[in-house]
mmCIF file of C-alpha atoms in Angstrom:
data_model
loop_
_atom_site.group_PDB
_atom_site.id
_atom_site.type_symbol
_atom_site.label_atom_id
_atom_site.label_comp_id
_atom_site.label_asym_id
_atom_site.label_seq_id
_atom_site.Cartn_x
_atom_site.Cartn_y
_atom_site.Cartn_z
ATOM 1 C CA UNK A 27 -21.355 -8.312 -0.807
ATOM 2 C CA UNK A 28 -19.524 -9.087 -4.019
ATOM 3 C CA UNK A 29 -19.065 -12.616 -5.334
ATOM 4 C CA UNK A 30 -15.692 -14.155 -6.112
ATOM 5 C CA UNK A 31 -16.325 -13.670 -9.818
ATOM 6 C CA UNK A 32 -17.102 -9.997 -9.276
ATOM 7 C CA UNK A 33 -13.966 -9.655 -7.155
ATOM 8 C CA UNK A 34 -11.818 -11.145 -9.885
ATOM 9 C CA UNK A 35 -13.293 -8.890 -12.563
ATOM 10 C CA UNK A 36 -13.279 -5.755 -10.401
ATOM 11 C CA UNK A 37 -9.672 -6.277 -9.364
ATOM 12 C CA UNK A 38 -8.557 -7.393 -12.813
ATOM 13 C CA UNK A 39 -6.679 -10.425 -11.496
ATOM 14 C CA UNK A 40 -6.282 -14.094 -12.360
ATOM 15 C CA UNK A 41 -8.530 -16.836 -11.041
ATOM 16 C CA UNK A 42 -5.642 -18.120 -8.917
ATOM 17 C CA UNK A 43 -5.163 -14.740 -7.252
ATOM 18 C CA UNK A 44 -8.905 -14.423 -6.740
ATOM 19 C CA UNK A 45 -8.924 -17.815 -4.997
ATOM 20 C CA UNK A 46 -6.120 -16.615 -2.724
ATOM 21 C CA UNK A 47 -7.464 -13.174 -1.845
ATOM 22 C CA UNK A 48 -11.264 -13.224 -2.087
ATOM 23 C CA UNK A 49 -12.106 -14.568 1.375
ATOM 24 C CA UNK A 50 -9.416 -12.533 3.208
ATOM 25 C CA UNK A 51 -10.469 -9.310 1.472
ATOM 26 C CA UNK A 52 -14.208 -9.811 2.026
ATOM 27 C CA UNK A 53 -13.703 -10.766 5.675
ATOM 28 C CA UNK A 54 -11.295 -7.928 6.440
ATOM 29 C CA UNK A 55 -13.390 -5.325 4.655
ATOM 30 C CA UNK A 56 -16.484 -6.393 6.552
ATOM 31 C CA UNK A 57 -14.642 -6.154 9.861
ATOM 32 C CA UNK A 58 -13.750 -2.487 9.434
ATOM 33 C CA UNK A 59 -15.769 -0.905 6.609
ATOM 34 C CA UNK A 60 -19.551 -1.247 6.158
ATOM 35 C CA UNK A 61 -20.003 -2.541 2.638
ATOM 36 C CA UNK A 62 -21.100 -0.531 -0.362
ATOM 37 C CA UNK A 63 -20.043 -1.206 -3.917
ATOM 38 C CA UNK A 64 -18.413 2.209 -4.165
ATOM 39 C CA UNK A 65 -16.359 1.710 -1.011
ATOM 40 C CA UNK A 66 -15.186 -1.698 -2.164
ATOM 41 C CA UNK A 67 -14.307 -0.313 -5.591
ATOM 42 C CA UNK A 68 -12.065 2.302 -3.977
ATOM 43 C CA UNK A 69 -10.525 -0.308 -1.703
ATOM 44 C CA UNK A 70 -9.700 -2.628 -4.587
ATOM 45 C CA UNK A 71 -8.290 0.214 -6.661
ATOM 46 C CA UNK A 72 -5.947 1.409 -3.945
ATOM 47 C CA UNK A 73 -4.702 -1.926 -2.637
ATOM 48 C CA UNK A 74 -4.540 -3.186 -6.208
ATOM 49 C CA UNK A 75 -2.155 -0.398 -7.094
ATOM 50 C CA UNK A 76 -0.075 -0.735 -3.944
ATOM 51 C CA UNK A 77 0.293 -4.518 -4.355
ATOM 52 C CA UNK A 78 0.747 -4.504 -8.147
ATOM 53 C CA UNK A 79 -2.532 -6.296 -8.688
ATOM 54 C CA UNK A 80 -2.472 -8.435 -5.524
ATOM 55 C CA UNK A 81 0.825 -9.922 -6.704
ATOM 56 C CA UNK A 82 3.189 -8.357 -4.129
ATOM 57 C CA UNK A 83 3.026 -7.938 -0.371
ATOM 58 C CA UNK A 84 6.381 -6.202 0.014
ATOM 59 C CA UNK A 85 7.402 -2.891 -1.483
ATOM 60 C CA UNK A 86 9.206 -2.879 -4.807
ATOM 61 C CA UNK A 87 12.170 -0.498 -4.587
ATOM 62 C CA UNK A 88 14.047 -1.557 -7.705
ATOM 63 C CA UNK A 89 14.326 1.979 -9.128
ATOM 64 C CA UNK A 90 16.437 3.188 -12.017
ATOM 65 C CA UNK A 91 18.717 6.186 -11.569
ATOM 66 C CA UNK A 92 16.314 8.284 -13.631
ATOM 67 C CA UNK A 93 13.373 7.341 -11.397
ATOM 68 C CA UNK A 94 15.312 8.087 -8.216
ATOM 69 C CA UNK A 95 16.440 11.464 -9.492
ATOM 70 C CA UNK A 96 12.953 12.330 -10.742
ATOM 71 C CA UNK A 97 10.626 10.936 -8.069
ATOM 72 C CA UNK A 98 12.834 10.845 -4.972
ATOM 73 C CA UNK A 99 15.096 13.830 -5.497
ATOM 74 C CA UNK A 100 14.820 14.755 -1.821
ATOM 75 C CA UNK A 101 16.993 11.722 -1.087
ATOM 76 C CA UNK A 102 18.937 11.649 -4.361
ATOM 77 C CA UNK A 103 19.613 15.299 -5.203
ATOM 78 C CA UNK A 104 22.180 14.557 -7.908
ATOM 79 C CA UNK A 105 22.194 12.099 -10.786
ATOM 80 C CA UNK A 106 25.600 10.886 -9.666
ATOM 81 C CA UNK A 107 24.177 9.857 -6.294
ATOM 82 C CA UNK A 108 21.136 8.286 -7.942
ATOM 83 C CA UNK A 109 23.420 6.219 -10.155
ATOM 84 C CA UNK A 110 25.243 4.866 -7.094
ATOM 85 C CA UNK A 111 21.975 3.511 -5.689
ATOM 86 C CA UNK A 112 20.183 2.534 -8.903
ATOM 87 C CA UNK A 113 18.744 -1.002 -8.995
ATOM 88 C CA UNK A 114 19.872 -1.651 -5.416
ATOM 89 C CA UNK A 115 16.552 -2.041 -3.545
ATOM 90 C CA UNK A 116 18.092 -2.701 -0.121
ATOM 91 C CA UNK A 117 20.334 0.351 -0.293
ATOM 92 C CA UNK A 118 17.519 2.517 -1.653
ATOM 93 C CA UNK A 119 15.157 1.521 1.158
ATOM 94 C CA UNK A 120 17.784 2.107 3.819
ATOM 95 C CA UNK A 121 18.435 5.610 2.507
ATOM 96 C CA UNK A 122 14.862 6.695 1.787
ATOM 97 C CA UNK A 123 13.415 5.431 5.068
ATOM 98 C CA UNK A 124 16.333 6.289 7.369
ATOM 99 C CA UNK A 125 15.752 8.369 10.515
ATOM 100 C CA UNK A 126 11.967 8.578 10.213
ATOM 101 C CA UNK A 127 8.872 6.588 11.159
ATOM 102 C CA UNK A 128 10.839 5.194 14.084
ATOM 103 C CA UNK A 129 13.608 3.812 11.885
ATOM 104 C CA UNK A 130 17.279 4.141 12.712
ATOM 105 C CA UNK A 131 19.975 5.644 10.472
ATOM 106 C CA UNK A 132 20.815 4.363 7.011
ATOM 107 C CA UNK A 133 23.338 1.855 8.318
ATOM 108 C CA UNK A 134 20.840 0.254 10.722
ATOM 109 C CA UNK A 135 19.027 -1.635 7.989
ATOM 110 C CA UNK A 136 15.659 -0.538 9.359
ATOM 111 C CA UNK A 137 14.676 1.038 6.048
ATOM 112 C CA UNK A 138 14.767 -2.296 4.268
ATOM 113 C CA UNK A 139 13.393 -4.308 7.177
ATOM 114 C CA UNK A 140 10.427 -1.980 7.630
ATOM 115 C CA UNK A 141 9.788 -1.192 3.965
ATOM 116 C CA UNK A 142 6.171 -1.439 2.874
ATOM 117 C CA UNK A 143 4.494 -4.715 3.852
ATOM 118 C CA UNK A 144 0.977 -6.015 3.202
ATOM 119 C CA UNK A 145 -1.517 -4.964 0.548
ATOM 120 C CA UNK A 146 -1.584 -1.330 1.652
ATOM 121 C CA UNK A 147 2.173 -1.281 2.320
ATOM 122 C CA UNK A 148 2.464 -0.559 6.062
ATOM 123 C CA UNK A 149 5.821 1.215 6.260
ATOM 124 C CA UNK A 150 8.202 2.097 9.093
ATOM 125 C CA UNK A 151 8.985 0.675 12.517
ATOM 126 C CA UNK A 152 6.462 2.847 14.357
ATOM 127 C CA UNK A 153 3.625 2.164 11.919
ATOM 128 C CA UNK A 154 4.315 -1.563 12.085
ATOM 129 C CA UNK A 155 4.098 -1.440 15.883
ATOM 130 C CA UNK A 156 0.807 0.498 15.778
ATOM 131 C CA UNK A 157 -0.686 -1.996 13.318
ATOM 132 C CA UNK A 158 0.543 -4.866 15.470
ATOM 133 C CA UNK A 159 -1.230 -3.502 18.520
ATOM 134 C CA UNK A 160 -4.422 -2.696 16.625
ATOM 135 C CA UNK A 161 -4.672 -6.164 15.119
ATOM 136 C CA UNK A 162 -3.571 -8.005 18.254
ATOM 137 C CA UNK A 163 -0.563 -9.584 16.572
ATOM 138 C CA UNK A 164 2.843 -9.904 18.304
ATOM 139 C CA UNK A 165 5.121 -7.239 16.876
ATOM 140 C CA UNK A 166 7.907 -9.727 16.259
ATOM 141 C CA UNK A 167 5.619 -11.647 13.875
ATOM 142 C CA UNK A 168 3.973 -8.698 12.182
ATOM 143 C CA UNK A 169 6.265 -8.302 9.172
ATOM 144 C CA UNK A 170 6.263 -12.016 8.424
ATOM 145 C CA UNK A 171 2.473 -12.193 8.539
ATOM 146 C CA UNK A 172 1.974 -9.038 6.494
ATOM 147 C CA UNK A 173 4.141 -10.566 3.798
ATOM 148 C CA UNK A 174 2.991 -14.183 3.881
ATOM 149 C CA UNK A 175 -0.496 -14.384 5.410
ATOM 150 C CA UNK A 176 -3.331 -13.065 3.205
ATOM 151 C CA UNK A 177 -5.662 -12.658 6.188
ATOM 152 C CA UNK A 178 -3.224 -10.377 7.994
ATOM 153 C CA UNK A 179 -2.308 -8.443 4.859
ATOM 154 C CA UNK A 180 -5.970 -7.779 4.077
ATOM 155 C CA UNK A 181 -6.928 -6.957 7.682
ATOM 156 C CA UNK A 182 -4.076 -4.481 8.018
ATOM 157 C CA UNK A 183 -5.199 -2.731 4.853
ATOM 158 C CA UNK A 184 -8.839 -2.441 5.856
ATOM 159 C CA UNK A 185 -7.862 -1.331 9.380
ATOM 160 C CA UNK A 186 -5.432 1.289 8.069
ATOM 161 C CA UNK A 187 -7.987 2.820 5.735
ATOM 162 C CA UNK A 188 -10.698 2.827 8.414
ATOM 163 C CA UNK A 189 -8.399 4.271 11.080
ATOM 164 C CA UNK A 190 -7.248 7.068 8.763
ATOM 165 C CA UNK A 191 -10.744 8.206 7.856
ATOM 166 C CA UNK A 192 -10.743 6.815 4.328
ATOM 167 C CA UNK A 193 -14.474 6.047 4.322
ATOM 168 C CA UNK A 194 -15.196 9.761 3.947
ATOM 169 C CA UNK A 195 -13.245 9.962 0.701
ATOM 170 C CA UNK A 196 -14.679 6.688 -0.579
ATOM 171 C CA UNK A 197 -18.220 7.960 -0.062
ATOM 172 C CA UNK A 198 -17.358 11.205 -1.833
ATOM 173 C CA UNK A 199 -15.861 9.178 -4.713
ATOM 174 C CA UNK A 200 -12.725 11.281 -4.283
ATOM 175 C CA UNK A 201 -9.923 9.153 -5.680
ATOM 176 C CA UNK A 202 -7.437 12.035 -5.564
ATOM 177 C CA UNK A 203 -7.862 12.686 -1.836
ATOM 178 C CA UNK A 204 -7.793 8.984 -1.026
ATOM 179 C CA UNK A 205 -4.679 8.480 -3.136
ATOM 180 C CA UNK A 206 -2.980 11.391 -1.393
ATOM 181 C CA UNK A 207 -3.911 9.970 2.002
ATOM 182 C CA UNK A 208 -2.291 6.646 1.170
ATOM 183 C CA UNK A 209 0.721 7.876 -0.764
ATOM 184 C CA UNK A 210 1.606 11.099 1.063
ATOM 185 C CA UNK A 211 -0.059 10.656 4.468
ATOM 186 C CA UNK A 212 -2.459 13.572 4.014
ATOM 187 C CA UNK A 213 -5.610 13.794 1.901
ATOM 188 C CA UNK A 214 -5.042 17.539 1.537
ATOM 189 C CA UNK A 215 -1.375 17.350 0.546
ATOM 190 C CA UNK A 216 -0.136 19.495 -2.343
ATOM 191 C CA UNK A 217 1.927 16.553 -3.603
ATOM 192 C CA UNK A 218 0.609 14.613 -6.579
ATOM 193 C CA UNK A 219 0.303 11.002 -5.406
ATOM 194 C CA UNK A 220 2.456 8.427 -7.157
ATOM 195 C CA UNK A 221 0.601 6.198 -9.605
ATOM 196 C CA UNK A 222 -2.543 8.321 -9.746
ATOM 197 C CA UNK A 223 -3.408 7.332 -13.305
ATOM 198 C CA UNK A 224 -3.174 3.640 -12.439
ATOM 199 C CA UNK A 225 -5.303 4.129 -9.326
ATOM 200 C CA UNK A 226 -7.950 5.900 -11.416
ATOM 201 C CA UNK A 227 -7.931 3.178 -14.050
ATOM 202 C CA UNK A 228 -8.321 0.467 -11.427
ATOM 203 C CA UNK A 229 -11.169 2.401 -9.837
ATOM 204 C CA UNK A 230 -13.008 2.749 -13.130
ATOM 205 C CA UNK A 231 -12.771 -0.983 -13.743
ATOM 206 C CA UNK A 232 -13.952 -1.831 -10.232
ATOM 207 C CA UNK A 233 -16.867 0.611 -10.364
ATOM 208 C CA UNK A 234 -18.023 -0.859 -13.665
ATOM 209 C CA UNK A 235 -18.455 -4.185 -11.890
ATOM 210 C CA UNK A 236 -19.572 -3.167 -8.397
ATOM 211 C CA UNK A 237 -21.515 0.089 -8.764
#
């Protein structure tokens, strides 16, 4: 298993963040994923990207109009609409996540409430409930713990990857398939996963330390 120093270097984070996350990550990983350096490198790359380098445990939805129109055109088909929502994270979440994953309509507020939480960004009312049951945590405490408790945030991430068959792609060193699985929900999706270049860069750094 990696040391704290190796964790810090592989993840590319500060000593303070390494102190906060090392034990939760090592414990959670060991609970769900038999350790190899390659598997851990992929884990750190993916959760590192999703959490902006272990600095965030809630999804950042502070998009510009240009980003909304470019990356989320399904929900913002015109620039005029994108401009109405730009830099309004609550409104963006409520629109993008409305009427799916168990969430209610845009006006319900479910999109913002159930935006991505934890290191791997568990998203949606239904997914939060499934994670709650799997981890044995009361559903009414799940969001709070995903956001504020490193142990829960790390466990949820390791569980999610294990339960979605991520070990296969880790062992094949297939960062594209793993990124698609996390970002689009399917490892065989035709959609290019968001942040692929960053995920690859994080993986290269982690592999240089752990493999």
